[in-house]
């Protein structure tokens, strides 16, 4: 045991906690991480912290945020023997309860399989082979396997997050909830630091690299000097009202462009539907009674006789504000940014989670090469590598948003152009293939 335990009466208890956590230390800096885990272990068993106050918390990669980007990255690094610590501002129930889109591209499914974390997804997820787009009472059916040879999986993002958190904790890997980051320092040096508070104490975690995966409102993107990162943004003047309903869903993901506005019918299971309506950005979900919601959904889905869409108990409501956002570059010094911290796509196309996974696959490959060979070329090129895919994905989601929604500023001329484009897609296999290829996601280049 390290000398820091001394001969206090609680030494045996602390020794037990230390041994529980110690197996997660890997890589060349394991002694420093052992000390960090010992610091946490003393707290967990209720021992005195006075003897260890002076210990420096140290790891190879500090990850800010326990959303999909941060959690996937933590597993990719752990699999390669690279130590990391994840700090998350919110509680575990809050993180696991955030409802987000649940369409997984083949690349995301393959990543879960590679990590050995795909069992529940395979058991409970639903393979989706089709995408429907309705307009003027007509239907464009995209046969995803027929057009691309690929399928997607319906499996809620919150379920992915639960699987990732459970596996990390089961492996005794460091994951701190309710650890609020206040600032980052020394990003342009070789020992960047994360300053955060946890359990009423101010802490500092020293790292080789910091991965900022803390979302649009997190501290990571604000940490570089002013002017280094440029934000590109479009905010829409409408939103999505989403509900979960205990009702049998439609067979395929179904979008609709009607004169009354956009609608979407998706699913979370064979007994739970995920349903959306386009509403004004300033609207409030409390103004939408169940009867009003169902009536509008039937109308926008061209289900006039109300026989196709099954109604049920609405047990959850939320509003998604629509925006397109890209921050560039995605790195500064020893800070690497990923996920919603640097890009947000409109929800049409369900790209957010999948794009975050693509980011951290590239980031993990770069970090692994650095720790194995000392070569920093991939790390230096991380932003450029990711941004090509980011802009292509944002372009697709923005195009789909423009194709499917009613815009208040549109004239009759622009409305007719929109409908004519849908008519063209209806009759063109080439156009359908273009949409289907982008919907299922393009292969990830990790070379």
Coordinates of C-alpha atoms in Angstrom, one line a residue:
X1 CA 0.0 0.0 0.0
X2 CA 1.2 3.6 -0.6
X3 CA 2.6 5.5 2.3
X4 CA -0.3 8.0 2.3
X5 CA -2.5 5.6 4.2
X6 CA -0.3 6.0 7.3
X7 CA -1.4 4.0 10.4
X8 CA -4.8 5.5 11.1
X9 CA -7.6 3.4 12.6
X10 CA -9.5 3.4 9.3
X11 CA -6.5 2.0 7.5
X12 CA -8.0 -1.4 6.9
X13 CA -11.2 0.1 5.5
X14 CA -9.3 2.4 3.2
X15 CA -7.1 -0.5 2.1
X16 CA -10.2 -2.5 1.1
X17 CA -11.6 0.4 -0.9
X18 CA -8.2 1.1 -2.6
X19 CA -8.0 -2.5 -3.7
X20 CA -11.5 -2.4 -5.2
X21 CA -10.7 0.6 -7.3
X22 CA -7.0 -0.2 -8.2
X23 CA -7.7 -2.7 -11.0
X24 CA -8.9 0.1 -13.3
X25 CA -5.6 1.8 -13.4
X26 CA -3.8 1.1 -16.7
X27 CA -1.0 2.6 -18.8
X28 CA 2.2 4.3 -18.0
X29 CA 0.7 6.7 -15.5
X30 CA -1.0 4.1 -13.3
X31 CA 0.6 5.3 -10.1
X32 CA -0.9 8.8 -10.4
X33 CA -4.4 7.3 -11.2
X34 CA -4.1 4.9 -8.3
X35 CA -3.6 7.9 -6.1
X36 CA -6.6 9.6 -7.6
X37 CA -8.7 6.5 -7.0
X38 CA -7.4 6.2 -3.4
X39 CA -8.5 9.8 -2.9
X40 CA -12.0 8.9 -4.0
X41 CA -12.0 5.6 -2.1
X42 CA -11.3 7.3 1.3
X43 CA -14.3 9.5 0.7
X44 CA -16.5 6.6 -0.2
X45 CA -15.8 4.7 2.9
X46 CA -16.1 7.7 5.1
X47 CA -12.5 7.9 6.1
X48 CA -10.6 11.1 6.9
X49 CA -9.4 13.1 3.9
X50 CA -6.9 15.1 5.8
X51 CA -4.1 12.7 5.1
X52 CA -4.6 12.8 1.4
X53 CA -5.5 16.4 0.7
X54 CA -2.2 17.1 -0.9
X55 CA -2.4 14.3 -3.5
X56 CA -2.6 15.5 -7.1
X57 CA -5.3 14.0 -9.3
X58 CA -3.8 12.8 -12.5
X59 CA -5.0 10.8 -15.6
X60 CA -4.1 10.5 -19.2
X61 CA -7.4 11.7 -20.8
X62 CA -9.9 13.8 -18.8
X63 CA -13.4 13.5 -20.3
X64 CA -16.0 16.2 -19.6
X65 CA -19.5 15.0 -20.0
X66 CA -21.2 11.6 -19.6
X67 CA -23.4 11.8 -22.7
X68 CA -22.9 9.5 -25.7
X69 CA -19.7 11.1 -26.9
X70 CA -17.9 11.0 -23.5
X71 CA -19.1 7.6 -22.6
X72 CA -18.2 6.0 -26.0
X73 CA -14.8 7.6 -25.8
X74 CA -14.2 6.3 -22.3
X75 CA -14.9 2.7 -23.4
X76 CA -12.8 3.0 -26.6
X77 CA -9.8 4.3 -24.6
X78 CA -10.2 1.7 -21.8
X79 CA -10.3 -1.0 -24.4
X80 CA -6.9 0.2 -25.7
X81 CA -5.4 0.4 -22.2
X82 CA -5.5 4.2 -21.9
X83 CA -6.7 5.6 -18.6
X84 CA -9.4 8.2 -18.4
X85 CA -11.7 9.9 -15.9
X86 CA -15.2 11.1 -16.8
X87 CA -16.7 14.0 -14.9
X88 CA -20.4 14.8 -15.4
X89 CA -22.3 17.8 -14.0
X90 CA -25.6 16.1 -13.6
X91 CA -26.8 13.2 -11.6
X92 CA -27.0 9.6 -12.9
X93 CA -30.8 9.5 -13.0
X94 CA -30.9 12.8 -14.9
X95 CA -28.3 11.6 -17.5
X96 CA -30.0 8.2 -18.0
X97 CA -33.5 9.9 -18.2
X98 CA -32.8 12.3 -21.1
X99 CA -35.0 11.2 -24.0
X100 CA -33.3 11.7 -27.4
X101 CA -33.6 10.3 -30.9
X102 CA -33.1 6.6 -31.1
X103 CA -32.1 5.8 -34.7
X104 CA -28.7 4.0 -34.7
X105 CA -26.7 3.9 -38.0
X106 CA -24.7 0.7 -38.9
X107 CA -21.5 2.4 -37.7
X108 CA -22.9 3.1 -34.2
X109 CA -24.2 -0.5 -34.0
X110 CA -20.8 -1.8 -35.0
X111 CA -19.1 0.4 -32.4
X112 CA -21.3 -1.1 -29.6
X113 CA -20.6 -4.6 -31.0
X114 CA -16.9 -3.9 -31.0
X115 CA -17.0 -2.8 -27.4
X116 CA -19.1 -5.9 -26.4
X117 CA -22.0 -3.7 -25.4
X118 CA -24.6 -4.6 -28.0
X119 CA -26.5 -7.4 -26.3
X120 CA -29.5 -5.4 -25.0
X121 CA -29.7 -3.4 -28.2
X122 CA -29.8 -6.7 -30.2
X123 CA -32.4 -8.1 -27.8
X124 CA -34.7 -5.0 -27.4
X125 CA -34.0 -2.8 -30.4
X126 CA -36.1 -2.9 -33.6
X127 CA -34.5 -3.2 -37.0
X128 CA -35.8 -0.5 -39.4
X129 CA -35.8 -1.2 -43.1
X130 CA -38.0 1.6 -44.4
X131 CA -38.5 5.3 -44.4
X132 CA -41.7 6.9 -45.6
X133 CA -42.3 10.5 -46.7
X134 CA -45.9 11.6 -47.2
X135 CA -47.2 14.7 -49.0
X136 CA -50.4 15.6 -50.9
X137 CA -51.8 12.3 -49.8
X138 CA -49.0 10.5 -51.6
X139 CA -46.2 8.4 -50.2
X140 CA -42.5 8.1 -51.0
X141 CA -41.2 4.7 -49.6
X142 CA -37.5 4.3 -49.2
X143 CA -36.5 0.7 -49.1
X144 CA -33.3 1.0 -47.2
X145 CA -31.8 -2.4 -47.8
X146 CA -32.9 -2.3 -51.5
X147 CA -31.3 1.1 -52.0
X148 CA -28.3 0.9 -49.8
X149 CA -27.9 -2.7 -48.6
X150 CA -28.1 -1.4 -45.0
X151 CA -30.6 -1.1 -42.1
X152 CA -30.8 1.1 -39.1
X153 CA -31.8 0.2 -35.5
X154 CA -34.5 1.8 -33.4
X155 CA -33.1 1.9 -29.8
X156 CA -33.5 5.0 -27.6
X157 CA -30.4 7.1 -26.9
X158 CA -31.2 7.0 -23.2
X159 CA -31.0 3.2 -23.4
X160 CA -27.5 3.4 -25.1
X161 CA -26.4 5.7 -22.3
X162 CA -27.7 3.3 -19.6
X163 CA -25.7 0.5 -21.2
X164 CA -22.5 2.6 -21.4
X165 CA -22.8 3.8 -17.8
X166 CA -23.6 0.4 -16.4
X167 CA -20.6 -1.2 -18.2
X168 CA -18.2 1.5 -17.1
X169 CA -19.2 1.3 -13.4
X170 CA -19.2 -2.5 -13.6
X171 CA -15.6 -2.3 -14.8
X172 CA -14.8 0.0 -11.8
X173 CA -13.8 2.8 -14.2
X174 CA -13.8 6.4 -12.8
X175 CA -17.1 8.2 -13.5
X176 CA -18.0 11.1 -11.3
X177 CA -21.6 12.4 -11.4
X178 CA -22.6 15.8 -10.0
X179 CA -19.1 17.0 -10.6
X180 CA -19.5 20.5 -12.1
X181 CA -16.6 21.9 -14.1
X182 CA -15.9 25.6 -13.5
X183 CA -13.0 26.1 -15.9
X184 CA -10.1 24.6 -17.9
X185 CA -6.5 25.8 -17.7
X186 CA -3.1 25.3 -19.4
X187 CA -4.8 24.0 -22.6
X188 CA -1.8 25.1 -24.6
X189 CA 0.7 23.4 -22.3
X190 CA 1.5 19.7 -21.9
X191 CA -0.5 19.3 -18.6
X192 CA -4.0 20.8 -19.1
X193 CA -6.2 20.8 -16.1
X194 CA -9.9 20.4 -15.3
X195 CA -11.2 22.5 -12.4
X196 CA -14.4 21.1 -10.9
X197 CA -16.4 20.8 -7.7
X198 CA -17.5 17.5 -6.3
X199 CA -19.1 16.7 -2.9
X200 CA -18.6 20.2 -1.7
X201 CA -14.8 20.3 -2.6
X202 CA -12.9 22.1 -5.3
X203 CA -10.8 19.7 -7.2
X204 CA -8.2 19.8 -10.1
X205 CA -7.6 16.9 -12.5
X206 CA -4.4 17.1 -14.4
X207 CA -4.4 15.4 -17.8
X208 CA -2.4 14.8 -21.0
X209 CA -5.4 15.6 -23.1
X210 CA -8.9 16.9 -22.3
X211 CA -12.0 15.7 -24.3
X212 CA -14.8 18.3 -24.2
X213 CA -18.0 16.3 -24.6
X214 CA -20.2 18.5 -22.4
X215 CA -22.7 19.7 -25.0
X216 CA -23.8 23.0 -26.4
X217 CA -24.0 24.8 -23.0
X218 CA -20.9 23.2 -21.5
X219 CA -17.7 25.0 -20.5
X220 CA -15.4 23.2 -23.0
X221 CA -16.2 25.2 -26.2
X222 CA -15.9 28.4 -24.2
X223 CA -12.4 27.5 -22.8
X224 CA -10.2 28.5 -25.8
X225 CA -9.2 32.2 -26.1
X226 CA -11.8 34.4 -27.8
X227 CA -11.7 34.3 -31.6
X228 CA -10.0 30.9 -31.9
X229 CA -13.3 29.0 -32.5
X230 CA -15.8 30.3 -35.0
X231 CA -19.5 29.5 -34.6
X232 CA -21.7 28.9 -37.6
X233 CA -25.4 28.8 -36.7
X234 CA -28.9 28.8 -38.0
X235 CA -31.9 29.0 -35.6
X236 CA -35.3 28.0 -36.9
X237 CA -38.5 29.9 -35.9
X238 CA -40.3 26.6 -35.2
X239 CA -39.9 23.6 -32.9
X240 CA -41.0 20.0 -32.5
X241 CA -43.5 19.0 -29.9
X242 CA -42.7 15.3 -29.1
X243 CA -44.8 12.8 -27.2
X244 CA -44.5 9.2 -26.1
X245 CA -47.7 7.3 -26.4
X246 CA -48.7 3.8 -25.3
X247 CA -50.0 2.8 -28.7
X248 CA -49.1 0.6 -31.5
X249 CA -46.7 2.5 -33.9
X250 CA -46.7 2.6 -37.7
X251 CA -44.6 0.0 -39.4
X252 CA -42.0 2.4 -40.8
X253 CA -40.5 5.7 -39.7
X254 CA -42.9 8.1 -41.4
X255 CA -42.4 11.8 -42.1
X256 CA -45.1 14.0 -43.5
X257 CA -45.2 17.4 -45.2
X258 CA -48.7 18.8 -45.1
X259 CA -50.2 22.2 -45.6
X260 CA -50.7 22.2 -41.8
X261 CA -47.1 21.6 -41.1
X262 CA -44.6 18.8 -40.5
X263 CA -45.4 15.6 -38.6
X264 CA -43.4 12.4 -37.7
X265 CA -44.4 9.0 -36.5
X266 CA -41.6 6.9 -35.0
X267 CA -41.5 4.2 -32.3
X268 CA -39.7 3.2 -29.2
X269 CA -41.1 -0.3 -29.0
X270 CA -43.9 -2.4 -30.5
X271 CA -46.2 -0.9 -27.9
X272 CA -44.8 2.7 -27.6
X273 CA -45.0 5.4 -30.3
X274 CA -42.7 8.4 -30.5
X275 CA -44.7 11.2 -32.3
X276 CA -43.9 14.8 -33.3
X277 CA -45.6 17.9 -34.6
X278 CA -44.1 21.1 -35.9
X279 CA -45.2 24.0 -33.7
X280 CA -44.3 27.6 -33.3
X281 CA -41.0 28.2 -31.5
X282 CA -42.8 30.2 -28.8
X283 CA -45.5 27.6 -28.3
X284 CA -45.9 25.7 -25.0
X285 CA -46.7 22.0 -24.8
X286 CA -49.2 22.7 -22.1
X287 CA -51.4 24.4 -24.7
X288 CA -51.7 21.1 -26.5
X289 CA -54.4 18.9 -25.1
X290 CA -54.4 15.2 -26.0
X291 CA -57.4 15.7 -28.2
X292 CA -55.8 18.6 -30.0
X293 CA -52.5 16.7 -30.5
X294 CA -54.2 13.5 -31.9
X295 CA -56.5 15.5 -34.2
X296 CA -53.6 17.5 -35.7
X297 CA -51.5 14.3 -36.1
X298 CA -54.3 12.5 -38.0
X299 CA -54.7 15.5 -40.3
X300 CA -51.0 16.0 -41.0
X301 CA -50.6 12.3 -41.7
X302 CA -53.5 12.3 -44.2
X303 CA -55.3 9.9 -41.9
X304 CA -58.7 11.6 -42.3
X305 CA -60.8 8.7 -41.2
X306 CA -58.6 8.2 -38.2
X307 CA -58.1 4.4 -38.8
X308 CA -54.4 4.2 -39.4
X309 CA -52.7 5.9 -36.4
X310 CA -53.6 4.2 -33.1
X311 CA -54.2 6.6 -30.2
X312 CA -53.2 5.8 -26.7
X313 CA -52.1 7.3 -23.4
X314 CA -49.7 10.2 -23.8
X315 CA -47.3 9.8 -20.9
X316 CA -44.4 12.2 -21.8
X317 CA -44.1 15.5 -23.6
X318 CA -41.1 17.6 -24.6
X319 CA -40.2 20.4 -27.0
X320 CA -37.1 20.4 -29.2
X321 CA -35.9 23.8 -30.5
X322 CA -34.5 23.4 -34.0
X323 CA -31.1 24.7 -34.9
X324 CA -28.1 23.9 -37.1
X325 CA -24.8 24.7 -35.5
X326 CA -21.1 24.0 -36.2
X327 CA -18.0 25.3 -34.2
X328 CA -14.7 25.2 -36.0
X329 CA -12.0 24.1 -35.4
X330 CA -12.8 21.3 -33.0
X331 CA -9.6 21.5 -31.0
X332 CA -7.3 24.0 -29.3
X333 CA -4.0 22.9 -27.8
X334 CA -4.6 19.8 -25.7
X335 CA -8.4 20.2 -25.8
X336 CA -10.4 18.1 -28.3
X337 CA -14.1 18.8 -28.7
X338 CA -16.8 16.3 -29.8
X339 CA -20.5 15.9 -30.0
X340 CA -23.0 18.6 -29.3
X341 CA -20.2 20.8 -27.9
X342 CA -19.2 21.6 -31.5
X343 CA -22.2 20.6 -33.7
X344 CA -25.9 20.3 -33.6
X345 CA -28.1 19.0 -36.4
X346 CA -31.8 19.6 -36.8
X347 CA -33.5 16.4 -35.6
X348 CA -34.8 15.4 -39.0
X349 CA -32.5 12.4 -40.0
X350 CA -31.6 11.6 -36.3
X351 CA -27.9 12.3 -36.7
X352 CA -26.8 13.7 -33.4
X353 CA -25.9 10.5 -31.6
X354 CA -24.4 8.9 -34.7
X355 CA -22.2 12.0 -35.5
X356 CA -21.0 12.1 -31.9
X357 CA -19.9 8.5 -32.1
X358 CA -18.1 9.2 -35.4
X359 CA -16.2 12.1 -33.7
X360 CA -14.9 10.0 -30.8
X361 CA -14.0 7.1 -33.1
X362 CA -11.7 9.5 -34.8
X363 CA -10.5 11.0 -31.5
X364 CA -9.8 7.6 -30.0
X365 CA -7.8 6.4 -33.0
X366 CA -5.7 9.5 -32.7
X367 CA -5.1 9.1 -29.0
X368 CA -4.3 5.4 -29.3
X369 CA -1.7 6.1 -32.0
X370 CA -0.1 8.8 -29.8
X371 CA 0.2 6.7 -26.7
X372 CA 1.5 3.7 -28.7
X373 CA 4.0 5.5 -31.0
X374 CA 4.3 9.1 -29.8
X375 CA 3.1 10.2 -33.2
X376 CA 0.8 13.3 -32.9
X377 CA -0.1 13.7 -36.6
X378 CA -3.6 12.2 -36.2
X379 CA -4.2 14.4 -33.1
X380 CA -3.1 17.5 -35.0
X381 CA -5.5 16.6 -37.8
X382 CA -8.4 15.6 -35.7
X383 CA -10.6 18.7 -36.4
X384 CA -10.0 18.6 -40.1
X385 CA -10.8 14.9 -40.3
X386 CA -14.0 15.3 -38.4
X387 CA -15.3 18.5 -39.9
X388 CA -15.6 17.1 -43.4
X389 CA -18.1 14.5 -42.1
X390 CA -19.8 17.1 -39.8
X391 CA -20.6 19.5 -42.6
X392 CA -21.8 16.8 -44.9
X393 CA -24.1 15.5 -42.1
X394 CA -25.4 19.0 -41.2
X395 CA -26.0 19.6 -44.9
X396 CA -28.2 16.5 -45.1
X397 CA -30.2 17.3 -41.9
X398 CA -30.7 20.9 -43.0
X399 CA -31.8 19.8 -46.5
X400 CA -34.3 17.3 -45.0
X401 CA -35.6 20.0 -42.6
X402 CA -36.1 22.4 -45.6
X403 CA -37.8 19.7 -47.6
X404 CA -40.3 18.6 -44.9
X405 CA -41.3 21.7 -43.0
X406 CA -43.6 24.6 -43.6
X407 CA -41.7 27.9 -43.3
X408 CA -43.7 30.9 -42.2
X409 CA -41.8 33.1 -44.6
X410 CA -42.4 30.9 -47.6
X411 CA -44.5 32.4 -50.4
X412 CA -46.8 30.3 -52.6
X413 CA -43.9 30.2 -55.1
X414 CA -41.5 28.6 -52.6
X415 CA -44.2 26.2 -51.3
X416 CA -44.7 24.9 -54.9
X417 CA -41.0 24.4 -55.4
X418 CA -40.9 22.3 -52.2
X419 CA -43.8 20.1 -53.3
X420 CA -42.3 19.8 -56.8
X421 CA -39.1 18.5 -55.3
X422 CA -41.1 15.8 -53.4
X423 CA -42.8 14.8 -56.6
X424 CA -39.4 14.4 -58.3
X425 CA -38.1 12.2 -55.5
X426 CA -41.3 10.1 -55.7
X427 CA -40.5 9.2 -59.3
X428 CA -36.7 9.0 -59.1
X429 CA -34.8 6.0 -57.8
X430 CA -31.6 7.9 -58.0
X431 CA -33.0 10.7 -55.8
X432 CA -34.4 8.1 -53.3
X433 CA -31.0 6.4 -53.2
X434 CA -29.2 9.7 -52.4
X435 CA -31.5 10.3 -49.4
X436 CA -31.3 6.7 -48.2
X437 CA -27.5 6.6 -48.4
X438 CA -27.2 9.7 -46.2
X439 CA -30.0 8.5 -43.8
X440 CA -28.2 5.2 -43.0
X441 CA -24.9 6.9 -42.8
X442 CA -21.7 6.7 -44.8
X443 CA -18.7 4.5 -43.8
X444 CA -16.3 6.0 -41.3
X445 CA -12.8 6.5 -42.6
X446 CA -10.3 5.9 -39.8
X447 CA -7.1 5.9 -41.9

